[in-house]
Coordinates of C-alpha atoms in Angstrom, one line a residue:
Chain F
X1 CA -19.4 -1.7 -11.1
X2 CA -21.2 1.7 -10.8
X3 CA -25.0 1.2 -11.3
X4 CA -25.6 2.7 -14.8
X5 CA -28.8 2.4 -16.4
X6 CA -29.5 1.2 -20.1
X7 CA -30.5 4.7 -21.4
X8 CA -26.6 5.6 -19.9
X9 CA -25.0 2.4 -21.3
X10 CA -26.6 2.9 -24.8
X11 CA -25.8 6.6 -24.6
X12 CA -22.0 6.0 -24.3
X13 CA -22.1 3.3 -26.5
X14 CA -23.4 5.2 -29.2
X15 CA -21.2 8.0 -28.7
X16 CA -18.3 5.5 -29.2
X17 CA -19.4 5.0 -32.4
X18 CA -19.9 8.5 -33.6
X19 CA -17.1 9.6 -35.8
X20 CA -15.0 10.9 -34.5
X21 CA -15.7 8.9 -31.1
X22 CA -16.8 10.4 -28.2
X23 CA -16.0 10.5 -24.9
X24 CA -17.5 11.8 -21.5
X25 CA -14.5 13.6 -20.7
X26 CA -13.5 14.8 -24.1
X27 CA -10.6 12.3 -24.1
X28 CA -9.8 9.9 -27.6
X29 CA -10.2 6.4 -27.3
X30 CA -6.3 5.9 -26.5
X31 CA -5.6 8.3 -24.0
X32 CA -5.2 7.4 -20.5
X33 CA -5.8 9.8 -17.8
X34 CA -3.2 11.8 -15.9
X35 CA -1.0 8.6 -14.4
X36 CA 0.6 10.2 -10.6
X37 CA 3.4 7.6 -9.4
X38 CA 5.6 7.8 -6.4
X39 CA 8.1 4.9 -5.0
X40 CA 9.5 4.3 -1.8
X41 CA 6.4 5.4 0.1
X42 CA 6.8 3.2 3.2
X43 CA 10.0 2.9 4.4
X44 CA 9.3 -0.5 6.4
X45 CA 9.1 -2.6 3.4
X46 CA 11.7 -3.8 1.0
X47 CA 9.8 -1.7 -1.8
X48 CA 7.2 -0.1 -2.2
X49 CA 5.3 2.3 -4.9
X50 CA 1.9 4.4 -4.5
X51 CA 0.0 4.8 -8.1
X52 CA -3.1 6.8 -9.0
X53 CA -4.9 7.1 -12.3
X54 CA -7.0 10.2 -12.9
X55 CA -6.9 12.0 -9.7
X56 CA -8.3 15.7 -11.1
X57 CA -5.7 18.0 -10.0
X58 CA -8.0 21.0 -9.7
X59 CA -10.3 19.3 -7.1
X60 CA -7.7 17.1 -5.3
X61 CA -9.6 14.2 -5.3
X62 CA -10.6 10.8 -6.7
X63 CA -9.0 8.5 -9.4
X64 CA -8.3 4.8 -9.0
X65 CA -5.6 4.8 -6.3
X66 CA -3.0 1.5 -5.6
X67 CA -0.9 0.7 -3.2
X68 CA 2.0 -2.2 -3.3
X69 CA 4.6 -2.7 -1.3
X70 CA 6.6 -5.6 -1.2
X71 CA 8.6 -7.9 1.6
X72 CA 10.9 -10.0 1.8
X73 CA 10.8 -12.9 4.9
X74 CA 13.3 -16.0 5.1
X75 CA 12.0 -19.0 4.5
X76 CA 13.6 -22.7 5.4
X77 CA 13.4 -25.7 2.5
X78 CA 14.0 -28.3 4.4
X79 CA 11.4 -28.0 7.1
X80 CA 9.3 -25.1 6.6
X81 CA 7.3 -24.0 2.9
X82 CA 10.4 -22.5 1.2
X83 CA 11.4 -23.3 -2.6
X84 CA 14.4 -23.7 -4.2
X85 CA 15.7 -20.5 -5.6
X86 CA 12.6 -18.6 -3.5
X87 CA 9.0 -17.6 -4.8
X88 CA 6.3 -15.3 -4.6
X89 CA 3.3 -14.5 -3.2
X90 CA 0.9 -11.7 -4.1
X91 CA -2.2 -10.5 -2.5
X92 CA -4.6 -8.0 -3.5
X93 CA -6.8 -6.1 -0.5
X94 CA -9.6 -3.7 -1.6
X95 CA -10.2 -1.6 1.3
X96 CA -14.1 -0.7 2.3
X97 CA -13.9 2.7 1.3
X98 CA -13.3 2.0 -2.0
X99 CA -16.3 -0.2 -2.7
X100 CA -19.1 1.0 -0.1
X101 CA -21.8 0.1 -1.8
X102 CA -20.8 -3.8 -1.5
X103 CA -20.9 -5.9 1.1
X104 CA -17.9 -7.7 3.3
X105 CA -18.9 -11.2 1.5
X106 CA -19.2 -9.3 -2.5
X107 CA -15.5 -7.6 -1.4
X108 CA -13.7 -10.9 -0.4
X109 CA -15.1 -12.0 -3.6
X110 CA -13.3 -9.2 -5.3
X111 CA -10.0 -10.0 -3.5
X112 CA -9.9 -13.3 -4.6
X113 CA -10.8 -12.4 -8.5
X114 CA -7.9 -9.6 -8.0
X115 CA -5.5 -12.1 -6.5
X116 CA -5.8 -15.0 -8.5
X117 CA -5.2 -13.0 -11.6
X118 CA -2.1 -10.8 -10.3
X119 CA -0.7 -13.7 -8.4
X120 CA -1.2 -16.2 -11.6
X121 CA 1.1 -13.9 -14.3
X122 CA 3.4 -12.3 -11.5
X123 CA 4.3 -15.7 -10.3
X124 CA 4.6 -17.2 -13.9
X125 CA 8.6 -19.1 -13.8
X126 CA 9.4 -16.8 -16.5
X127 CA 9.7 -13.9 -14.4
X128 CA 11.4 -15.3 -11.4
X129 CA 13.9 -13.5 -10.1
X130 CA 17.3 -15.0 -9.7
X131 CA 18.4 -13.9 -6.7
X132 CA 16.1 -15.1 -3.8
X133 CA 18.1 -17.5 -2.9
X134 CA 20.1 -17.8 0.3
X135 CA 21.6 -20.7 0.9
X136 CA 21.2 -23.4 -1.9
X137 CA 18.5 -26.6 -0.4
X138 CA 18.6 -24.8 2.9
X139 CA 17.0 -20.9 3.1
X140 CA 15.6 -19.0 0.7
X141 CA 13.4 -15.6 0.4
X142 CA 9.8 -15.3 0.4
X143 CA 8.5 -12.5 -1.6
X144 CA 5.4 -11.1 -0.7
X145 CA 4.1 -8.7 -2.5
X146 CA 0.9 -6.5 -1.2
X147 CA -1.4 -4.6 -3.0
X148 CA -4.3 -2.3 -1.4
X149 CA -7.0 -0.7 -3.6
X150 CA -7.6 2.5 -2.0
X151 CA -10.3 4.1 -4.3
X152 CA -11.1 3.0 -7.8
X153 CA -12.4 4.9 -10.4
X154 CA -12.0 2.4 -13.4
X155 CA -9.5 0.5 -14.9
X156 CA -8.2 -1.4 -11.8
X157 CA -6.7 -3.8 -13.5
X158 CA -3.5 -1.6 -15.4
X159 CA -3.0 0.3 -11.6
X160 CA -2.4 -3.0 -9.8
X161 CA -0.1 -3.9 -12.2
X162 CA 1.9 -0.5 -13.0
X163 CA 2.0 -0.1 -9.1
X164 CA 3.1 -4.2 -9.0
X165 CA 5.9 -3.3 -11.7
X166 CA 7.1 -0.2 -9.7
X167 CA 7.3 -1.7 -6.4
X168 CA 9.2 -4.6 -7.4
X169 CA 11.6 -2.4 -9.5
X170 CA 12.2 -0.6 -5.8
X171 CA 12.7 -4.1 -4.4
X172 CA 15.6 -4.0 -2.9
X173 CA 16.8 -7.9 -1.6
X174 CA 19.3 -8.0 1.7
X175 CA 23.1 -9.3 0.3
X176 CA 23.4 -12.1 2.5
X177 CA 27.0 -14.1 3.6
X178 CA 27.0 -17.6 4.5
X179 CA 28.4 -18.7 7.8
X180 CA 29.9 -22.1 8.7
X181 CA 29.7 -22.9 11.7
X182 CA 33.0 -25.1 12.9
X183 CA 33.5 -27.1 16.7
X184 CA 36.8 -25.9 18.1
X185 CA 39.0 -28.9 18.8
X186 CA 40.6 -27.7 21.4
X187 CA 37.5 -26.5 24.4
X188 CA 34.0 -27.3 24.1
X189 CA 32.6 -23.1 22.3
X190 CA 31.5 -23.2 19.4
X191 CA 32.4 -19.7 17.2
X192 CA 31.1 -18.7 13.7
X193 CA 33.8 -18.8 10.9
X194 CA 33.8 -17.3 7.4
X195 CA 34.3 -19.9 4.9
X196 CA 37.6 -18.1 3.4
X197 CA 39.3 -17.8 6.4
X198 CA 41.3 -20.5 8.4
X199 CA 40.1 -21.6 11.7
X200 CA 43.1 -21.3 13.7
X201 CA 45.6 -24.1 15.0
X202 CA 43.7 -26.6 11.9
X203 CA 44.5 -25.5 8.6
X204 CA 42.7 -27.7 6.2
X205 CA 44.0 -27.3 3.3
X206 CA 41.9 -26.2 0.2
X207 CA 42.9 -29.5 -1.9
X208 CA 41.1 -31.7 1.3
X209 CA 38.6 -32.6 -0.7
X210 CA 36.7 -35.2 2.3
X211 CA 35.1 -32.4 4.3
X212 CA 33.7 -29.5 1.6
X213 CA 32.7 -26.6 3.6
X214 CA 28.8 -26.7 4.0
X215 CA 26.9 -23.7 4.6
X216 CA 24.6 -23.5 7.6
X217 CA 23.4 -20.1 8.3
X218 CA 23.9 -16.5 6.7
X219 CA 24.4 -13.4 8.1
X220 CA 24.0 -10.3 6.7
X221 CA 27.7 -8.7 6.0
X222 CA 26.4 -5.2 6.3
X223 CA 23.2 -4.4 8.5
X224 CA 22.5 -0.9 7.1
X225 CA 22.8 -1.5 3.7
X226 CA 19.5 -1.9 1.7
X227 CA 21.3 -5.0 -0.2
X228 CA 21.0 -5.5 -4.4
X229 CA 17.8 -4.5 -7.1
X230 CA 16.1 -7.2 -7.3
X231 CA 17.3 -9.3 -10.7
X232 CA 15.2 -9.4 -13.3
X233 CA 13.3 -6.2 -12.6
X234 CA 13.3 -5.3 -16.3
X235 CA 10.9 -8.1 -17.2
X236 CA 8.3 -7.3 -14.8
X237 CA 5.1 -7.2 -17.2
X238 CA 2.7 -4.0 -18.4
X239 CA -1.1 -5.0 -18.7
X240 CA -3.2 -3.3 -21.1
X241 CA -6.8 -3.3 -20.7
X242 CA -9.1 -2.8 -23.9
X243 CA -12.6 -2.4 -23.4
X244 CA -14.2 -3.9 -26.4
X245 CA -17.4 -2.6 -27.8
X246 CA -18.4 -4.6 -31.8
X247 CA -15.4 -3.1 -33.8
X248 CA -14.4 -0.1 -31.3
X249 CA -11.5 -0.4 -28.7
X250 CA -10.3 2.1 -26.0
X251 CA -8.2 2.0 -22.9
X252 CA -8.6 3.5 -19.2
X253 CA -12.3 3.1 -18.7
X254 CA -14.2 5.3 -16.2
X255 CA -16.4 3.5 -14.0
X256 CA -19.3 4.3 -16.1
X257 CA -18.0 3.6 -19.3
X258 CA -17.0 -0.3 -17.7
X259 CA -20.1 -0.8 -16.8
X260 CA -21.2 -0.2 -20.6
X261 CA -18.8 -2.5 -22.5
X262 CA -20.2 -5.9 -22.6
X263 CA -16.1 -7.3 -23.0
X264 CA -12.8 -6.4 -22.1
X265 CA -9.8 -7.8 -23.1
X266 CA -6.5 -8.0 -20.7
X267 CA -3.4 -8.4 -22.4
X268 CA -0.2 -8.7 -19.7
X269 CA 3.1 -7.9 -22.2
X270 CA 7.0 -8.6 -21.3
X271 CA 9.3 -6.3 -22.7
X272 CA 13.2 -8.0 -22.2
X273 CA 16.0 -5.5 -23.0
X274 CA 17.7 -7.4 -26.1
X275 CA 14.5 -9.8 -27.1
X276 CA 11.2 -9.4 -28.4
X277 CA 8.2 -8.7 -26.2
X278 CA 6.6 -11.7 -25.4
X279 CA 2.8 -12.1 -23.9
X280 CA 2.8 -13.0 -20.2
X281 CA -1.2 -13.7 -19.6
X282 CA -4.0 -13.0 -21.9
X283 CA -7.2 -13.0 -20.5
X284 CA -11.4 -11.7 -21.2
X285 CA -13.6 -10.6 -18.9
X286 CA -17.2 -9.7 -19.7
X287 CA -19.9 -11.6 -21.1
X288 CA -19.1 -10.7 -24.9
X289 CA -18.4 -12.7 -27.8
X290 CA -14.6 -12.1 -29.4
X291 CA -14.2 -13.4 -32.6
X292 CA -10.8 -15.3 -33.0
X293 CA -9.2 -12.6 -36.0
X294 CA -10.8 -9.8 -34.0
X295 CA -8.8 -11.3 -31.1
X296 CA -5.7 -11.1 -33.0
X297 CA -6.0 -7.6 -34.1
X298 CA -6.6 -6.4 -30.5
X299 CA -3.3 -8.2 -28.7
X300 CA -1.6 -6.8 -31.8
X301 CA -2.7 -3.0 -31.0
X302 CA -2.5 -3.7 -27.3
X303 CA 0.9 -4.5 -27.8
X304 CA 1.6 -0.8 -29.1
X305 CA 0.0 0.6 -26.3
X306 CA 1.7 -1.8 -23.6
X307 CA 5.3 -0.6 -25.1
X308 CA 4.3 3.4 -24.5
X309 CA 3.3 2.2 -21.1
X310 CA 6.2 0.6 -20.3
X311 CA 8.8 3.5 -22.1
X312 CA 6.5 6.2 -20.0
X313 CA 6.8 4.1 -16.7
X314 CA 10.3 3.1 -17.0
X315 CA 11.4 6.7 -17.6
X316 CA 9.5 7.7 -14.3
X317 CA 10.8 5.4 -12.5
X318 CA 14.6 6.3 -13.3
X319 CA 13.3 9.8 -12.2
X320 CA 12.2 8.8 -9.3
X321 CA 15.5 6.5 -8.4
X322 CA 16.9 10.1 -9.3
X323 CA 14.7 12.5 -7.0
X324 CA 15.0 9.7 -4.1
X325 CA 19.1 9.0 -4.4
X326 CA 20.7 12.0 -6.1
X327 CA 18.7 15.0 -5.5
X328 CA 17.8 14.2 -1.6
X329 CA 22.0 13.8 -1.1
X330 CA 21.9 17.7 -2.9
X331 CA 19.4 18.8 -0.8
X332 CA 21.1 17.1 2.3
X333 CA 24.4 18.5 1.1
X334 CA 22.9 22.2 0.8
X335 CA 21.0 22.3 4.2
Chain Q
X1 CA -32.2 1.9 15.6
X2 CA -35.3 4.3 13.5
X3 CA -34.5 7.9 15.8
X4 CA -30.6 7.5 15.5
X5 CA -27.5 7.5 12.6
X6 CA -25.3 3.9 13.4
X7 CA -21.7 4.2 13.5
X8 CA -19.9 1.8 12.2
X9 CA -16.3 1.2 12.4
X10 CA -13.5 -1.0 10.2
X11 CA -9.8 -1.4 10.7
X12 CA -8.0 -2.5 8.0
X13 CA -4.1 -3.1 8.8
X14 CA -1.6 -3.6 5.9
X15 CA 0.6 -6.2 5.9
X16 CA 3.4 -4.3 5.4
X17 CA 2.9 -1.7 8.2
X18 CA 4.8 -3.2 10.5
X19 CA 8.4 -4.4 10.4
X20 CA 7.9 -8.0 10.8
X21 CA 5.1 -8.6 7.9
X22 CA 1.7 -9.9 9.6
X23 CA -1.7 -10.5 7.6
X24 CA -4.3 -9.8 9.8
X25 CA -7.2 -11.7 8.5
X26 CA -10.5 -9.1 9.1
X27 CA -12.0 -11.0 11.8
X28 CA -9.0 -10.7 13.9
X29 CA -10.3 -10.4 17.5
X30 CA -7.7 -7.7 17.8
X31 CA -8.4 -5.3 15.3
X32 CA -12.6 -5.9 15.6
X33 CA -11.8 -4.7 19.5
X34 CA -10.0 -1.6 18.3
X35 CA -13.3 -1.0 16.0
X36 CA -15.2 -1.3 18.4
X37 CA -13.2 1.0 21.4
X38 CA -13.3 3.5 18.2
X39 CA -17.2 3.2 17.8
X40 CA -17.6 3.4 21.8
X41 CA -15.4 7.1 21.6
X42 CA -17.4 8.2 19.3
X43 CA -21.0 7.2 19.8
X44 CA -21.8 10.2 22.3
X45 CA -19.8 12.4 19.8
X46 CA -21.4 12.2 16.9
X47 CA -24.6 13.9 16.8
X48 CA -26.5 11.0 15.3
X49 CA -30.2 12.0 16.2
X50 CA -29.5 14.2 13.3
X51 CA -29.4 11.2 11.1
X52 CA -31.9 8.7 11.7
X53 CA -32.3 5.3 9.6
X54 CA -28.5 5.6 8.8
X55 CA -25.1 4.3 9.0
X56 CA -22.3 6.6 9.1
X57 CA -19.2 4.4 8.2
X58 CA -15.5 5.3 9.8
X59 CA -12.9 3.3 7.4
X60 CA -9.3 3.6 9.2
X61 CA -6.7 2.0 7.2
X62 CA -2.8 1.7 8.9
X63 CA -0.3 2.1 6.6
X64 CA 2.8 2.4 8.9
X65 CA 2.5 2.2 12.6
X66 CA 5.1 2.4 15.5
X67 CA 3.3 2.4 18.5
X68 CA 0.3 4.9 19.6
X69 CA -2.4 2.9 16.9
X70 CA -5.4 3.3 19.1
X71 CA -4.5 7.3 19.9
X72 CA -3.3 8.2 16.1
X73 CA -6.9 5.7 14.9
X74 CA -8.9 8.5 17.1
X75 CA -7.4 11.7 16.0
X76 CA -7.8 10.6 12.6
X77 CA -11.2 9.7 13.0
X78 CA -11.9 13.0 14.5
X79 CA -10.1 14.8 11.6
X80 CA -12.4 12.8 8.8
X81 CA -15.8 13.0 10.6
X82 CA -15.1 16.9 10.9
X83 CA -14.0 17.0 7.3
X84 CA -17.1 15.2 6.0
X85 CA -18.7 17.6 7.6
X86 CA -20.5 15.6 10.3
X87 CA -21.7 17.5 13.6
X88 CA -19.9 16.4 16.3
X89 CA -20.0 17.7 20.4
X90 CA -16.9 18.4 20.1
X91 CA -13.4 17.3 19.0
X92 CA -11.7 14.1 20.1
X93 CA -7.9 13.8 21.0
X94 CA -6.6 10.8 22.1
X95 CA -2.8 10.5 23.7
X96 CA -1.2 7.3 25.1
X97 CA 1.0 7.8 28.5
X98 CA 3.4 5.9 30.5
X99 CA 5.4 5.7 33.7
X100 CA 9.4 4.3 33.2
X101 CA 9.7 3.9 37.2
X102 CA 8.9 7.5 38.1
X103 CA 9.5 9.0 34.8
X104 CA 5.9 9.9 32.8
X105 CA 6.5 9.4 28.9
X106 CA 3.7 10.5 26.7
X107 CA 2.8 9.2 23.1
X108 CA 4.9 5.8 23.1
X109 CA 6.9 4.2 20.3
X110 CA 6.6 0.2 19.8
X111 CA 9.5 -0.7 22.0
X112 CA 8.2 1.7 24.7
X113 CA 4.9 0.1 24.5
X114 CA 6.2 -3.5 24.7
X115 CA 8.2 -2.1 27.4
X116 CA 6.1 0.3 30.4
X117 CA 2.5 0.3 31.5
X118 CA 0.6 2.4 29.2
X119 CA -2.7 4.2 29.3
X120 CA -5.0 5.7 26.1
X121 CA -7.0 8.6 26.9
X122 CA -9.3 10.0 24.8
X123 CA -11.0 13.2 25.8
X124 CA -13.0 16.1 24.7
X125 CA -10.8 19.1 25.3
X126 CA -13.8 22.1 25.4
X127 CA -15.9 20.0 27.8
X128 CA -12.7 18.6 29.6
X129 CA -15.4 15.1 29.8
X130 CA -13.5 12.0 29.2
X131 CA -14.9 9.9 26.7
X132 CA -12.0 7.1 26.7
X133 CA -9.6 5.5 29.0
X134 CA -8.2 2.5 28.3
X135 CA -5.6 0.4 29.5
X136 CA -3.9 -3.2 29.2
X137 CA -0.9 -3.5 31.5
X138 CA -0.7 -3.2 35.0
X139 CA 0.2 0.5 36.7
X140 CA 0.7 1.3 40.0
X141 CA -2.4 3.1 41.7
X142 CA -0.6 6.0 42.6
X143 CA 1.3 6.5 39.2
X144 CA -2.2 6.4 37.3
X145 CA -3.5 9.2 38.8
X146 CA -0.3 11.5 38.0
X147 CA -0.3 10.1 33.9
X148 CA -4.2 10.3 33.4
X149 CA -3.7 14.2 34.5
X150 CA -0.8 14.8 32.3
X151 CA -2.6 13.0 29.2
X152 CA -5.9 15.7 29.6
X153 CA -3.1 18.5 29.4
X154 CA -1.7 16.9 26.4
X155 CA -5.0 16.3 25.4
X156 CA -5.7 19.9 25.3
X157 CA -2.2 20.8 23.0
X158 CA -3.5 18.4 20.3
X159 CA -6.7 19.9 20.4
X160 CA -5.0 23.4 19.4
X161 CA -3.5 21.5 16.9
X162 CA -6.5 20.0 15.5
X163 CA -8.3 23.1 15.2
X164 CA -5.2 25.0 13.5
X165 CA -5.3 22.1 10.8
X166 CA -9.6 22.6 10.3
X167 CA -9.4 26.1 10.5
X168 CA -6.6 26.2 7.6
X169 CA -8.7 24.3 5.5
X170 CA -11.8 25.7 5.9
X171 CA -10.0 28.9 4.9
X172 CA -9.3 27.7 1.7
X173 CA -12.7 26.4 0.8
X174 CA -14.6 29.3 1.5
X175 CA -11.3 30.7 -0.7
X176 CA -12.3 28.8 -3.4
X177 CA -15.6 29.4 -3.0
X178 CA -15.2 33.2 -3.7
X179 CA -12.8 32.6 -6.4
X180 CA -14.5 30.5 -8.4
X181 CA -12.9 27.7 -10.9
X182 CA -9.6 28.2 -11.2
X183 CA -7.2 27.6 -14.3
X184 CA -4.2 25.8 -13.6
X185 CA -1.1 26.7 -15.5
X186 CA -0.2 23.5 -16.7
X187 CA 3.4 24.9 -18.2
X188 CA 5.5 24.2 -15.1
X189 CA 3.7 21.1 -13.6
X190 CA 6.1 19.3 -16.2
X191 CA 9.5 21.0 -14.6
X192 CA 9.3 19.6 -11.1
X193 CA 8.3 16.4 -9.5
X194 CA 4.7 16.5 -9.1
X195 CA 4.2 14.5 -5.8
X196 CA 0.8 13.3 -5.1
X197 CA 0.0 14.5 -2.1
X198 CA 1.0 18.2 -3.4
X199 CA -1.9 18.1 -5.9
X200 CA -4.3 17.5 -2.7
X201 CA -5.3 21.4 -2.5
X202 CA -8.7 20.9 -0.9

């Protein structure tokens, strides 16, 4: 995306292949840069996460910078767009100031690309979450989950989805009740019961198997409390992006060094606790040619990398559940 | 325009800054007329003869908002064109003000908004010159003139404000400048949490 010239593209090219490879910034093929992460950054949503790759911490500035935040909204299956069991809906914004030099048609254009791919893998029925439902064939929950590219400097692509994977390990999904609602026979009122308790004067007996309690409507049993993790939140996937140039790979491209690699290989991995990782979404981008065994060497390496990812970001994230939940009750307790 | 800079303005409104999630698609006739009140404050502000054949692009983006989005847009504005270094007349500080019967409220919350008649005012505290008023609900004639008066005063407390922020900054650039690079002793970034927003030093 940045305008490099062929004299820069065959400069870092060649100093890929130099032995050992070279990099602008001095780093080896398989570093990353400095990765900042910080959850619960709005307090509206239902979760939320703020990620940036290779912000310099001497000048304060820069690196690519993402923004997700996830919401939950009620939904109705019978006469509204909901889903058995819920769904999910993501969206990817890139904000003006991150891409000033294209225009308002070239940055919808960019959405889109963005969206379609995020939405595609996160959306996949192998990662549903079993616990947006609310009421089985009547209400269920609507995940949306928002993403906002603030800056970007280079390898988009891994941000949206680290920041995707920490939001929706913040998600946090309302415990609902439901609520029967039951005609008194005596008067004309109508009152909400709970199911387990016995509407007074009638006692229908739990054997009376000709009127089964339906549920109608839910309520939420406690109005303050931020309700369960959402389930499933260890299968969330870790992209890797490799930017292939003939034989060499390497990760977390700078802008420049995107813009020099005719390919680039994204590899979206699933790490479940007690089973083997699995590949979520494999995808090229680029107008290079991949040979098929090549192909199978580089999801093979990715998956190494895509397992230090995920061990790295799953240990900051229990940090943060730590700084957020234990430390700020120490710090509240010592004021 | 060949003798002037053009200022253009763009709202961008997450869909998760409110508590009811909204996507705003970006020709929303709401947000382009808050881009457009925030180009009109700050077209005879911005010293664009300085820049001619140019654009000089305000991005706001709302992450969270609660009420006050036109007045927190403008003092934000004000903070980025000063910190990009753009000559302006002067500063800009916008407050929003109220009457509750009798009662003047300044800088309103959602609720309150929905709520009372409610004014923006945008003004230019050195000059004392207006260069915004705005208002959507209907307000008594004889209420106005009290809340307009008490939103220059406020006016003028941001504006002390404002300037305590710039002048701490500016501080540590020309700081910086003296020292030189600096070396940062990477040993104890690793003991506590390193937020992001701590790293912003300049």
């Amino acid at each position: 995306m940045a305008a490099t010239s062929k004299s820069e593209r065959a400069y870092i090219q060649s100093a890929l292949h130099a032995s050992p490879p070279l990099r602008a910034d001095g780093r080896s093929l398989q570093d990353f840069r400095n990765v900042l992460l910080e959850t619960g950054v709005s307090p509206l949503a239902n979760g939320s996460a703020r990620l940036n790759i290779g912000k310099n911490p001497e000048e304060g500035g820069g690196g690519t910078e993402v923004l997700a935040a996830t919401k939950l909204e009620v939904e109705d299956i019978e006469t509204g767009d909901g889903v058995e069991g819920g769904r999910l809906i993501c969206t990817v914004t890139c904000s003006p100031a991150a891409y000033p030099q294209l225009s308002m048609n070239a940055l919808d254009d960019l959405q889109y690309d963005y969206t379609t791919v995020l939405h595609q893998i996160l959306s996949h029925p192998s990662l549903h979450p079993k616990n947006l439902g609310i009421i089985p064939r009547r209400k269920s929950w609507l995940l949306n989950l928002d993403l906002v590219i603030l800056s970007d400097a280079g390898n988009t692509y891994d941000a949206m989805f680290l920041a995707a994977r920490a939001a929706l390990w913040d998600t946090k999904v309302p415990i609902t009740r439901a609520v029967q609602y039951q005609a008194r026979t005596v008067g004309e009122t109508l009152r909400a019961v709970e199911e387990s308790m016995d509407v007074e004067g009638v006692s229908p007996s739990g054997f009376d198997t000709r009127q089964i309690p339906v549920a109608a409507d839910f309520e939420l049993p406690d109005y303050w409390d931020e309700g369960e993790p959402l389930e499933g939140r260890d299968l969330w996937p870790v992209c890797i992006t490799l930017n292939v140039h003939e034989a060499v790979h390497f990760l977390d491209a700078t802008l420049s060094e995107e813009a020099s690699v005719p390919s680039q290989f994204l590899v979206a991995f699933s790490f479940p606790p007690s089973s083997p990782s699995r590949v979520q979404a494999i995808r090229t981008i680029g107008s290079g040619e991949l040979q098929p065994s090549h192909i199978q060497t580089l999801v093979q390496e990715a998956e190494k990398y895509a397992r230090q990812l995920h061990t790295a970001l799953n240990a900051k994230l229990r940090d943060e559940d730590i700084r957020r939940h234990q430390k700020a009750k120490v710090k509240f307790a010592n004021r | 325009m060949h003798d002037r800079a053009l200022i253009n303005v763009e709202v961008n409104i997450v869909p998760f800054s409110t508590g009811e999630r909204r996507k705003r698609s970006r020709g929303d006739k709401r947000i382009l007329e808050l881009g457009s009140t925030i180009k009109s404050t700050f077209e005879p502000v911005v010293q664009t003869s300085l820049y001619p054949r140019s654009e000089i692009d305000i991005f706001v983006h709302v992450l969270q908002q609660d009420g006050g989005l036109l007045q927190a847009s403008i003092n934000a504005s004000t903070l980025a064109l000063i910190s990009a270094g753009i000559p302006l007349h002067d500063f800009v500080c916008a407050v929003t003000g109220g009457v509750h019967s009798t009662a003047p409220m300044l800088d309103l919350t959602t609720l309150e908004e929905n709520d009372i008649p409610h004014v923006t005012v945008a003004v230019m505290p050195k000059t004392k010159k207006v260069t915004l008023v705005t208002m959507e609900t209907r307000l008594h004639v004889d209420r106005f003139g009290d809340i307009f008066k008490l939103a220059c005063e406020a006016g003028q407390v941001i504006h002390k404000e404002m300037k305590r922020a710039v002048s701490e900054r500016t501080q540590k650039l020309v700081t910086a400048m003296e020292m030189g690079p600096r070396v940062v002793p990477s040993a104890d970034v690793g003991d506590r949490d390193a937020m992001i927003d701590d790293l912003n030093d300049y």
